[in-house]
Amino acid sequence: MLSWLFRIWLLFVVIILLAGVGLAYGEWQEVRQEYSTDLHALAAAMADGTQLFLQGAQTSLSMLAQDADRTANITSLLLHEKLQDYLVLNPDFDSVGLKTADNTVITSGMNKDLLHTLLSPVATHKNFFLTTQQQTLITRCQRASGICVGPPLSAPGNLAAHPRWMIPLFLRIQSTSVSPLRPSCLVVLLPLQNGQFSFWHNLPLPAMSSVFLLRQDGFLESRTPPPSKTTFSEIQTGIATQSIRKHPDAHFDTFYGFATAANQWRLGSWYRVQGYPLVAGVGLSRAYLVAVWWKRMIAPLAALFALLLLSTLGYRGFRSIAEARQRERVFASMLLLEAKERAEVTLQSIGDAVITTDIEGHITEANPVAERLLGTTREEVLSKPIEAVFHIVREGDHQAMENPVQRALHEGQVVGLANHTVLMHADGHEIAIEDSAAPILGRDGRVLGAVLVFRDVTERRRQAAELAYQANHDALTGLYNRKMFLEQLRQSMQEALRDERLLLVGILDLDGFKQINDRWGHDQGDQLLCAVAQHLRDALRSGDIVARMGGDEFGLLLPNIRSIDDARNVADHLMQALKQSIPLDAQVVSISASLGFTVLPWDSGDNQQILRHADLALYVAKAQGRNQYCFYEAAMDLEQEHLMETLIMTQEALDDQRLVMYYQPIVTLPQTEGEISANTTMGKGIIGFEALMRLQDPQRGLLTPAAFCEALDHPRLARRIGCYVLDAVLAQGEHWHSTGLIVRLSLNISARHLLDSEFLNDLRCALKAHPGMPPEYCEIEVTESAPMQDFQIAHETLQQCNDLGLRIALDDFGTGNASLSYLQKLPAQTIKIDQSFVRDILNDPRDFAIVAGVTRTASMLGLEVIAEGVETLGHLQLLETLDHPAMQGYFFSRPMPAKAVPAWILSYNPMDYNVKPTQGHNNSAEMTDMGLLRAHNLRVEASIQYLRGQGDCLPDRIIGVDDVAHCHLAVWLDRFTNPATRPPEIDRLHRRLHQILTDNPSQPGSAEAQKLAQELQETNTRLMEELQMFLGERNVYGR
């Protein structure tokens, strides 16, 4: 129907178009015919007017010639006057000239030169140039009988660039007179005004028309408007000339074509001037005809367009109705053939596997993709139940899943995609798929069957699993990342609560990893992290979880812990596993780790809080010396809070310049007055001063480092405080040296700052800023345990400090885990024995033995020894038995501000301490021997003073059950005497000393106490005498 309707509409359109073309053509012909008639009439009128004008000119010229010929005694002047009168009577002419029988030329008017040129060619004026054709025509006109119209000639106008065109009219005269002045030829010049004769001005010419007078030989005598593409002096070849030449015998004709003079298409008509070889014509622009034609065609064309528009709208309306009906028919057909088309077209073209079934669930169609995924052919599955072909199970546990086709048939709606579905291929291998099923409904809404769509997503699931793995695992080690660790922690916490089992949550941090990374590079650091991760995997149980939390920090989840002992065993096993040497590309390294644990459900809180508690335990483990593990305790929260308060307090003090340096002297005592001049500062045995930090708190006053020691080695402040100490101490030393006070200054540097890669740069900057402080008078004190954190870096750093001229002192020696081999390996010049040993040398012979051994070993190595914590005269006296070590402690001075140092130096006199000189010692055994005896006598003297009410308390190891076997004298006796040969009286007196003090009354200073004091003194005197007798010449008093 659509094609039939289109053909009718197309035929109607063609008829309208043909009618329009015919109407336009007929109207065009009518316009041409109408204007051809009008132009013909105008051309005839022009031809008649030109004929009359030429006849009148001939008559007037003939009368002029006769008048001149009849005049007797004619003269040139008289002829000139007659010519002037002629011009007055004939204003259409511009000039007139006369040639006499004796070739005299007489002229009158505006163009006399041109007239001379025309009547006497030999006198051609320089302003006029005649072509050969013009000269030929002029000669012909001079000989012609009757009036002859010459070719157009240009005469100079007012401006040389705009010549005036003249038409010469010649008249040859036959005179009977014999006078030499008788006229033989007359010439008048007819001017062209805007290309036309003056007698054409009043012609009724239409717009865009032109009139012309053309010679039969082709010269254009007149044209208005003047020609734009040619000149009057040229022979014309345009459409008018062609028409004239084509019809030489016709008196008139109409022409239509391209006019060269106007450079456009024109319609015109010409008419011959009777009696003259001239043709008058009129031309009209085609554009004007078209405009007239279009004006007449507007109404008809509008009507035709309206008809065309109406027909188009009608066609479209009918077509819409027809298309709607067609769609209805197609839709009805599609509903009837839907199942077949889906099976034969849709199923064959899409990339998904498609199976269609009838309402019973039997397969009616399967596309090639379904054949490939099922592992069978279409012919094999047709008419089979869908359950017999489409076997699907759940991914992971392989439990059978409900067939989506049955649900779609039963529910009558689309069954959405099922995730984690696996299709069992006919050969048994699994294919991960996504599937959906939808019912096929008829026009009445009844279910006709179902369509099952599924696709292979094995690769997509593999990529998704890979992306999920990357999102949950560390890219370097392959362990869980922090995100996955937190998720596993959440699940493990729930399981631990459900199963009532302990869950061990740990944070492991490698000791000294930063130094390894800085020293060997990040590539080696990455290899080390991978190796540690593998060691952790190997050491953990199958159900344990390890994750990399970031950097060198690892997280641990250890479920199913039975007891705290079990947890400690696991921690010991992990620590042992990490002690193995790890080979890298360039070297083999050994590394330790610190571990912080918290145990659930003894601990509680959310994920972040649990991790924070484990981190607190890690912090405590590192603070205890590293290479250890620690379990979280509730008190650690208070410690952490205290730490933060300390950090804030210290940072604010640093910012507000409330950290100040105090100075404590280090001295060595001369043995005689003669030795004083040989000692150091001002001859007083002052070795130098140790710079000790104090914090000026607005509320609590001046605080010692014990109140803020946690901040001194904390990552946030260690370097800043270290830089402050370097600058402050060197500045003070520079000032003292400039005033003549030459002292050595010792300053303390934290382990963290010492091992920092920027420490040496900080040190160099400080030395450069204070050039007045010689480096050899500066000593850096580092704790004994600091180098153990990274011995290689510490050794290199301390060696470079030596290279800069600075001394190195090992502070608090004996409190760390370093061996005595460090004394040989480290570039140190001084050892400072920790005050915890020095303070108890009077009470504990073991401490005395340690101090004696370190002093002797350091002396043999050429190292300076400084004993810290010298607080009493007894300490001083006992230390003097140990080869004269340098000393530092409250006995000499408490730490003082810098401004008090000069006054203290002036007031200090080492001889005020009344120390008796000791004899030289041959070996360490003799040195220890004398020290132990000296300690025994000092302790007895202190006990006597206590009993007499002149002391605070008894010395330690006096009245205890086992003290008689472990005091200083007991140790001395065991080392230097043989019990089998030793007199029993010595042991009895020794035991009696302890028994006297065991019977100590409650009130020292009482009469009974005085009596015991006297007995104690007498008993000890007898004991010393017995020893003197037994040992011979040995000085048993230790003096």
CSV table of C-alpha atoms in Angstrom, one decimal, residues 553-878:
chain,number,residue,atom,x,y,z
A,553,GLU,CA,56.0,-3.6,60.5
A,554,PHE,CA,54.2,-6.9,60.4
A,555,GLY,CA,50.9,-7.9,62.0
A,556,LEU,CA,50.3,-11.3,63.6
A,557,LEU,CA,47.0,-13.2,64.4
A,558,LEU,CA,47.6,-16.4,66.4
A,559,PRO,CA,44.2,-18.1,67.2
A,560,ASN,CA,43.6,-21.1,69.4
A,561,ILE,CA,46.1,-20.2,72.1
A,562,ARG,CA,45.5,-22.3,75.1
A,563,SER,CA,47.3,-20.3,77.8
A,564,ILE,CA,49.7,-17.5,78.3
A,565,ASP,CA,52.6,-20.0,78.5
A,566,ASP,CA,51.5,-21.2,75.0
A,567,ALA,CA,51.6,-17.6,73.9
A,568,ARG,CA,55.1,-17.1,75.3
A,569,ASN,CA,56.3,-20.3,73.5
A,570,VAL,CA,54.9,-19.0,70.2
A,571,ALA,CA,56.7,-15.7,70.8
A,572,ASP,CA,60.0,-17.4,71.6
A,573,HIS,CA,59.7,-19.5,68.5
A,574,LEU,CA,59.1,-16.4,66.4
A,575,MET,CA,62.1,-14.6,67.9
A,576,GLN,CA,64.3,-17.6,67.3
A,577,ALA,CA,63.2,-17.9,63.7
A,578,LEU,CA,64.2,-14.3,63.0
A,579,LYS,CA,67.7,-14.8,64.4
A,580,GLN,CA,68.8,-16.7,61.3
A,581,SER,CA,71.2,-15.0,59.0
A,582,ILE,CA,69.6,-13.7,55.8
A,583,PRO,CA,71.5,-13.8,52.5
A,584,LEU,CA,71.0,-10.8,50.2
A,585,ASP,CA,72.6,-10.0,46.8
A,586,ALA,CA,75.6,-8.1,48.2
A,587,GLN,CA,76.0,-9.5,51.7
A,588,VAL,CA,74.6,-11.7,54.5
A,589,VAL,CA,72.8,-9.8,57.3
A,590,SER,CA,71.5,-10.6,60.7
A,591,ILE,CA,68.5,-8.8,62.1
A,592,SER,CA,66.4,-8.9,65.2
A,593,ALA,CA,62.8,-7.9,65.8
A,594,SER,CA,60.7,-6.5,68.7
A,595,LEU,CA,57.3,-7.9,69.3
A,596,GLY,CA,54.2,-6.5,71.1
A,597,PHE,CA,51.3,-8.7,71.9
A,598,THR,CA,47.9,-8.4,73.4
A,599,VAL,CA,45.7,-11.3,74.3
A,600,LEU,CA,41.9,-11.5,73.7
A,601,PRO,CA,39.5,-11.8,75.4
A,602,TRP,CA,41.6,-10.5,78.3
A,603,ASP,CA,41.9,-7.3,76.2
A,604,SER,CA,38.9,-5.7,74.6
A,605,GLY,CA,37.9,-3.0,72.2
A,606,ASP,CA,37.5,-2.4,68.5
A,607,ASN,CA,40.1,-3.2,65.9
A,608,GLN,CA,42.0,0.0,66.2
A,609,GLN,CA,42.1,-0.1,69.9
A,610,ILE,CA,43.4,-3.7,69.9
A,611,LEU,CA,46.1,-2.7,67.4
A,612,ARG,CA,47.0,0.3,69.6
A,613,HIS,CA,47.4,-1.9,72.6
A,614,ALA,CA,49.7,-4.3,70.6
A,615,ASP,CA,51.6,-1.3,69.4
A,616,LEU,CA,52.0,0.0,73.0
A,617,ALA,CA,53.5,-3.4,73.9
A,618,LEU,CA,55.8,-3.2,71.0
A,619,TYR,CA,57.0,0.3,72.1
A,620,VAL,CA,57.7,-1.1,75.6
A,621,ALA,CA,59.7,-4.0,74.0
A,622,LYS,CA,61.8,-1.6,72.1
A,623,ALA,CA,62.3,0.6,75.1
A,624,GLN,CA,63.6,-2.5,77.0
A,625,GLY,CA,66.4,-2.9,74.6
A,626,ARG,CA,64.9,-4.4,71.5
A,627,ASN,CA,65.1,-8.0,70.3
A,628,GLN,CA,62.4,-8.7,72.9
A,629,TYR,CA,58.7,-9.3,73.1
A,630,CYS,CA,56.2,-7.8,75.5
A,631,PHE,CA,52.5,-8.4,76.4
A,632,TYR,CA,50.1,-5.6,76.8
A,633,GLU,CA,49.1,-4.5,80.3
A,634,ALA,CA,46.4,-2.0,81.2
A,635,ALA,CA,49.1,0.1,82.9
A,636,MET,CA,50.7,0.7,79.5
A,637,ASP,CA,47.8,3.0,78.6
A,638,LEU,CA,48.7,5.2,81.5
A,639,GLU,CA,52.3,5.0,80.5
A,640,GLN,CA,51.4,6.0,76.9
A,641,GLU,CA,49.3,8.9,78.3
A,642,HIS,CA,52.3,9.9,80.4
A,643,LEU,CA,54.6,9.6,77.4
A,644,MET,CA,52.4,11.9,75.4
A,645,GLU,CA,52.3,14.4,78.2
A,646,THR,CA,56.0,14.2,78.5
A,647,LEU,CA,56.5,14.7,74.8
A,648,ILE,CA,54.2,17.7,74.8
A,649,MET,CA,55.9,19.2,77.9
A,650,THR,CA,59.4,18.7,76.4
A,651,GLN,CA,58.4,20.0,73.0
A,652,GLU,CA,56.9,23.1,74.5
A,653,ALA,CA,60.0,23.6,76.6
A,654,LEU,CA,62.1,23.3,73.5
A,655,ASP,CA,60.0,25.8,71.6
A,656,ASP,CA,59.9,28.2,74.5
A,657,GLN,CA,63.7,27.9,75.2
A,658,ARG,CA,63.1,26.4,78.7
A,659,LEU,CA,65.6,23.6,78.2
A,660,VAL,CA,68.8,24.7,80.0
A,661,MET,CA,72.2,23.1,80.4
A,662,TYR,CA,73.8,22.4,83.8
A,663,TYR,CA,77.4,21.4,84.3
A,664,GLN,CA,78.9,18.8,86.7
A,665,PRO,CA,82.6,18.6,87.2
A,666,ILE,CA,84.8,15.5,86.5
A,667,VAL,CA,87.9,15.4,88.6
A,668,THR,CA,90.9,13.3,89.5
A,669,LEU,CA,92.6,13.7,92.9
A,670,PRO,CA,96.4,14.2,93.2
A,671,GLN,CA,98.1,12.0,95.8
A,672,THR,CA,100.4,14.7,97.1
A,673,GLU,CA,100.6,18.5,97.1
A,674,GLY,CA,103.5,18.2,94.7
A,675,GLU,CA,101.3,16.7,92.1
A,676,ILE,CA,98.8,19.6,92.0
A,677,SER,CA,100.7,21.6,89.4
A,678,ALA,CA,100.8,18.6,87.0
A,679,ASN,CA,97.0,18.3,86.9
A,680,THR,CA,94.6,20.0,84.5
A,681,THR,CA,92.4,23.1,84.8
A,682,MET,CA,94.2,25.6,86.9
A,683,GLY,CA,96.3,22.8,88.4
A,684,LYS,CA,93.4,21.4,90.4
A,685,GLY,CA,92.8,18.1,88.7
A,686,ILE,CA,89.6,19.2,87.0
A,687,ILE,CA,89.3,17.2,83.8
A,688,GLY,CA,86.2,18.9,82.6
A,689,PHE,CA,82.4,19.2,82.9
A,690,GLU,CA,79.6,17.0,81.7
A,691,ALA,CA,76.7,19.0,80.3
A,692,LEU,CA,73.4,17.8,81.8
A,693,MET,CA,70.0,19.0,80.6
A,694,ARG,CA,67.3,20.4,82.9
A,695,LEU,CA,63.8,21.5,82.1
A,696,GLN,CA,62.4,24.7,83.6
A,697,ASP,CA,58.7,23.9,84.2
A,698,PRO,CA,56.5,26.9,85.2
A,699,GLN,CA,54.6,24.8,87.8
A,700,ARG,CA,57.1,22.1,88.9
A,701,GLY,CA,60.3,24.1,88.8
A,702,LEU,CA,63.6,22.7,87.6
A,703,LEU,CA,63.2,19.1,86.4
A,704,THR,CA,66.0,16.6,85.9
A,705,PRO,CA,66.0,14.3,82.8
A,706,ALA,CA,64.3,11.6,84.9
A,707,ALA,CA,61.1,13.6,84.4
A,708,PHE,CA,61.3,13.7,80.6
A,709,CYS,CA,63.8,11.0,79.6
A,710,GLU,CA,61.3,9.3,77.3
A,711,ALA,CA,61.2,12.3,75.1
A,712,LEU,CA,65.0,12.5,74.7
A,713,ASP,CA,65.2,9.5,72.4
A,714,HIS,CA,61.7,9.7,70.8
A,715,PRO,CA,61.6,10.0,67.0
A,716,ARG,CA,59.7,13.3,67.3
A,717,LEU,CA,62.3,15.1,69.3
A,718,ALA,CA,65.6,13.2,69.4
A,719,ARG,CA,67.2,15.1,66.6
A,720,ARG,CA,65.9,18.5,67.6
A,721,ILE,CA,67.1,18.1,71.2
A,722,GLY,CA,70.4,16.7,70.0
A,723,CYS,CA,70.9,19.8,67.7
A,724,TYR,CA,70.0,22.1,70.6
A,725,VAL,CA,72.5,20.3,72.9
A,726,LEU,CA,75.3,20.6,70.4
A,727,ASP,CA,74.7,24.3,69.8
A,728,ALA,CA,74.2,25.2,73.5
A,729,VAL,CA,77.3,23.3,74.8
A,730,LEU,CA,79.6,24.4,72.0
A,731,ALA,CA,78.5,28.0,72.4
A,732,GLN,CA,79.2,27.8,76.2
A,733,GLY,CA,82.6,26.2,75.6
A,734,GLU,CA,83.4,28.9,73.0
A,735,HIS,CA,82.5,31.6,75.6
A,736,TRP,CA,84.6,30.0,78.3
A,737,HIS,CA,87.6,29.5,76.1
A,738,SER,CA,87.4,33.1,74.9
A,739,THR,CA,87.7,34.2,78.6
A,740,GLY,CA,90.6,31.9,79.3
A,741,LEU,CA,88.7,29.1,81.0
A,742,ILE,CA,90.0,26.1,79.2
A,743,VAL,CA,87.9,23.1,80.1
A,744,ARG,CA,86.8,19.9,78.4
A,745,LEU,CA,83.0,19.6,77.9
A,746,SER,CA,81.1,16.3,77.6
A,747,LEU,CA,77.7,16.3,76.0
A,748,ASN,CA,75.1,13.4,75.7
A,749,ILE,CA,73.7,12.3,72.4
A,750,SER,CA,70.8,10.0,72.2
A,751,ALA,CA,71.1,6.7,70.3
A,752,ARG,CA,68.4,7.7,67.8
A,753,HIS,CA,70.2,10.9,66.9
A,754,LEU,CA,73.6,9.2,66.7
A,755,LEU,CA,72.3,6.6,64.2
A,756,ASP,CA,70.5,9.3,62.2
A,757,SER,CA,72.0,9.8,58.8
A,758,GLU,CA,72.0,13.6,59.4
A,759,PHE,CA,73.9,13.4,62.7
A,760,LEU,CA,77.4,14.1,61.2
A,761,ASN,CA,76.0,17.0,59.2
A,762,ASP,CA,74.4,18.4,62.4
A,763,LEU,CA,77.7,18.0,64.2
A,764,ARG,CA,79.7,19.7,61.4
A,765,CYS,CA,77.3,22.6,61.3
A,766,ALA,CA,77.5,23.1,65.1
A,767,LEU,CA,81.4,23.0,65.0
A,768,LYS,CA,81.4,25.5,62.1
A,769,ALA,CA,79.0,27.8,64.0
A,770,HIS,CA,81.3,27.9,67.0
A,771,PRO,CA,84.9,27.9,65.7
A,772,GLY,CA,86.1,29.2,69.1
A,773,MET,CA,85.5,25.8,70.7
A,774,PRO,CA,88.4,23.5,69.7
A,775,PRO,CA,87.0,20.0,68.8
A,776,GLU,CA,89.6,18.3,71.0
A,777,TYR,CA,88.0,19.9,74.1
A,778,CYS,CA,84.6,18.4,73.2
A,779,GLU,CA,83.6,14.8,74.2
A,780,ILE,CA,80.5,13.0,73.0
A,781,GLU,CA,78.9,10.6,75.4
A,782,VAL,CA,76.8,7.8,74.0
A,783,THR,CA,75.2,5.0,76.1
A,784,GLU,CA,76.8,1.6,76.0
A,785,SER,CA,73.7,0.1,74.3
A,786,ALA,CA,73.4,2.7,71.5
A,787,PRO,CA,76.0,1.1,69.2
A,788,MET,CA,74.4,-2.3,69.6
A,789,GLN,CA,71.4,-1.1,67.7
A,790,ASP,CA,73.5,-0.9,64.5
A,791,PHE,CA,77.1,-1.5,65.3
A,792,GLN,CA,78.4,-0.8,61.8
A,793,ILE,CA,76.8,2.6,61.4
A,794,ALA,CA,77.6,3.5,65.0
A,795,HIS,CA,81.3,2.5,64.5
A,796,GLU,CA,81.6,4.6,61.3
A,797,THR,CA,79.8,7.6,62.9
A,798,LEU,CA,82.0,7.5,66.0
A,799,GLN,CA,85.1,7.1,63.9
A,800,GLN,CA,84.3,10.2,61.8
A,801,CYS,CA,83.7,12.1,65.1
A,802,ASN,CA,87.3,11.1,66.1
A,803,ASP,CA,88.4,12.3,62.7
A,804,LEU,CA,86.9,15.6,63.4
A,805,GLY,CA,89.0,15.8,66.6
A,806,LEU,CA,86.2,14.9,69.1
A,807,ARG,CA,86.6,12.4,72.0
A,808,ILE,CA,84.1,9.6,72.5
A,809,ALA,CA,82.9,8.3,75.9
A,810,LEU,CA,80.8,5.2,76.5
A,811,ASP,CA,78.3,6.3,79.2
A,812,ASP,CA,76.6,4.1,81.7
A,813,PHE,CA,79.1,1.3,81.0
A,814,GLY,CA,78.1,-2.1,82.5
A,815,THR,CA,74.3,-1.5,82.3
A,816,GLY,CA,73.8,-2.8,78.7
A,817,ASN,CA,74.3,-6.0,76.9
A,818,ALA,CA,77.6,-5.2,75.2
A,819,SER,CA,80.6,-7.3,75.8
A,820,LEU,CA,84.0,-6.1,76.8
A,821,SER,CA,85.1,-6.6,73.1
A,822,TYR,CA,83.3,-3.3,72.4
A,823,LEU,CA,86.1,-1.6,74.3
A,824,GLN,CA,88.4,-2.8,71.6
A,825,LYS,CA,86.2,-2.3,68.5
A,826,LEU,CA,84.6,1.0,69.2
A,827,PRO,CA,86.7,4.2,68.7
A,828,ALA,CA,86.2,5.4,72.3
A,829,GLN,CA,88.7,7.1,74.5
A,830,THR,CA,86.7,7.2,77.8
A,831,ILE,CA,84.6,4.7,79.8
A,832,LYS,CA,82.1,6.0,82.4
A,833,ILE,CA,81.2,3.3,84.9
A,834,ASP,CA,77.5,3.6,85.7
A,835,GLN,CA,76.6,5.0,89.2
A,836,SER,CA,74.5,1.9,89.9
A,837,PHE,CA,77.8,0.0,90.4
A,838,VAL,CA,79.7,2.8,92.1
A,839,ARG,CA,77.0,3.6,94.6
A,840,ASP,CA,77.0,0.1,96.1
A,841,ILE,CA,80.7,-0.7,96.1
A,842,LEU,CA,80.6,-0.1,99.9
A,843,ASN,CA,77.8,-2.6,100.4
A,844,ASP,CA,78.1,-5.2,97.7
A,845,PRO,CA,81.5,-6.7,97.0
A,846,ARG,CA,80.3,-7.9,93.6
A,847,ASP,CA,79.8,-4.3,92.5
A,848,PHE,CA,83.2,-3.5,93.8
A,849,ALA,CA,84.7,-6.4,91.8
A,850,ILE,CA,82.9,-5.2,88.6
A,851,VAL,CA,84.2,-1.7,89.1
A,852,ALA,CA,87.7,-2.9,89.8
A,853,GLY,CA,87.7,-5.3,86.8
A,854,VAL,CA,86.5,-2.6,84.4
A,855,THR,CA,89.0,-0.1,85.7
A,856,ARG,CA,91.9,-2.5,85.3
A,857,THR,CA,90.8,-3.6,81.8
A,858,ALA,CA,90.3,-0.1,80.6
A,859,SER,CA,93.6,1.0,82.0
A,860,MET,CA,95.4,-1.8,80.1
A,861,LEU,CA,93.6,-0.6,76.9
A,862,GLY,CA,94.8,2.9,77.5
A,863,LEU,CA,91.3,4.2,78.1
A,864,GLU,CA,90.3,6.9,80.5
A,865,VAL,CA,87.9,5.7,83.3
A,866,ILE,CA,85.4,7.9,85.0
A,867,ALA,CA,83.4,6.6,88.0
A,868,GLU,CA,79.9,8.2,88.2
A,869,GLY,CA,77.9,8.5,91.4
A,870,VAL,CA,80.7,9.3,93.9
A,871,GLU,CA,78.5,10.7,96.7
A,872,THR,CA,80.4,10.0,100.0
A,873,LEU,CA,83.9,10.1,101.3
A,874,GLY,CA,83.8,6.3,101.6
A,875,HIS,CA,83.2,6.0,97.8
A,876,LEU,CA,86.2,8.3,97.3
A,877,GLN,CA,88.4,6.4,99.7
A,878,LEU,CA,87.5,3.0,98.2
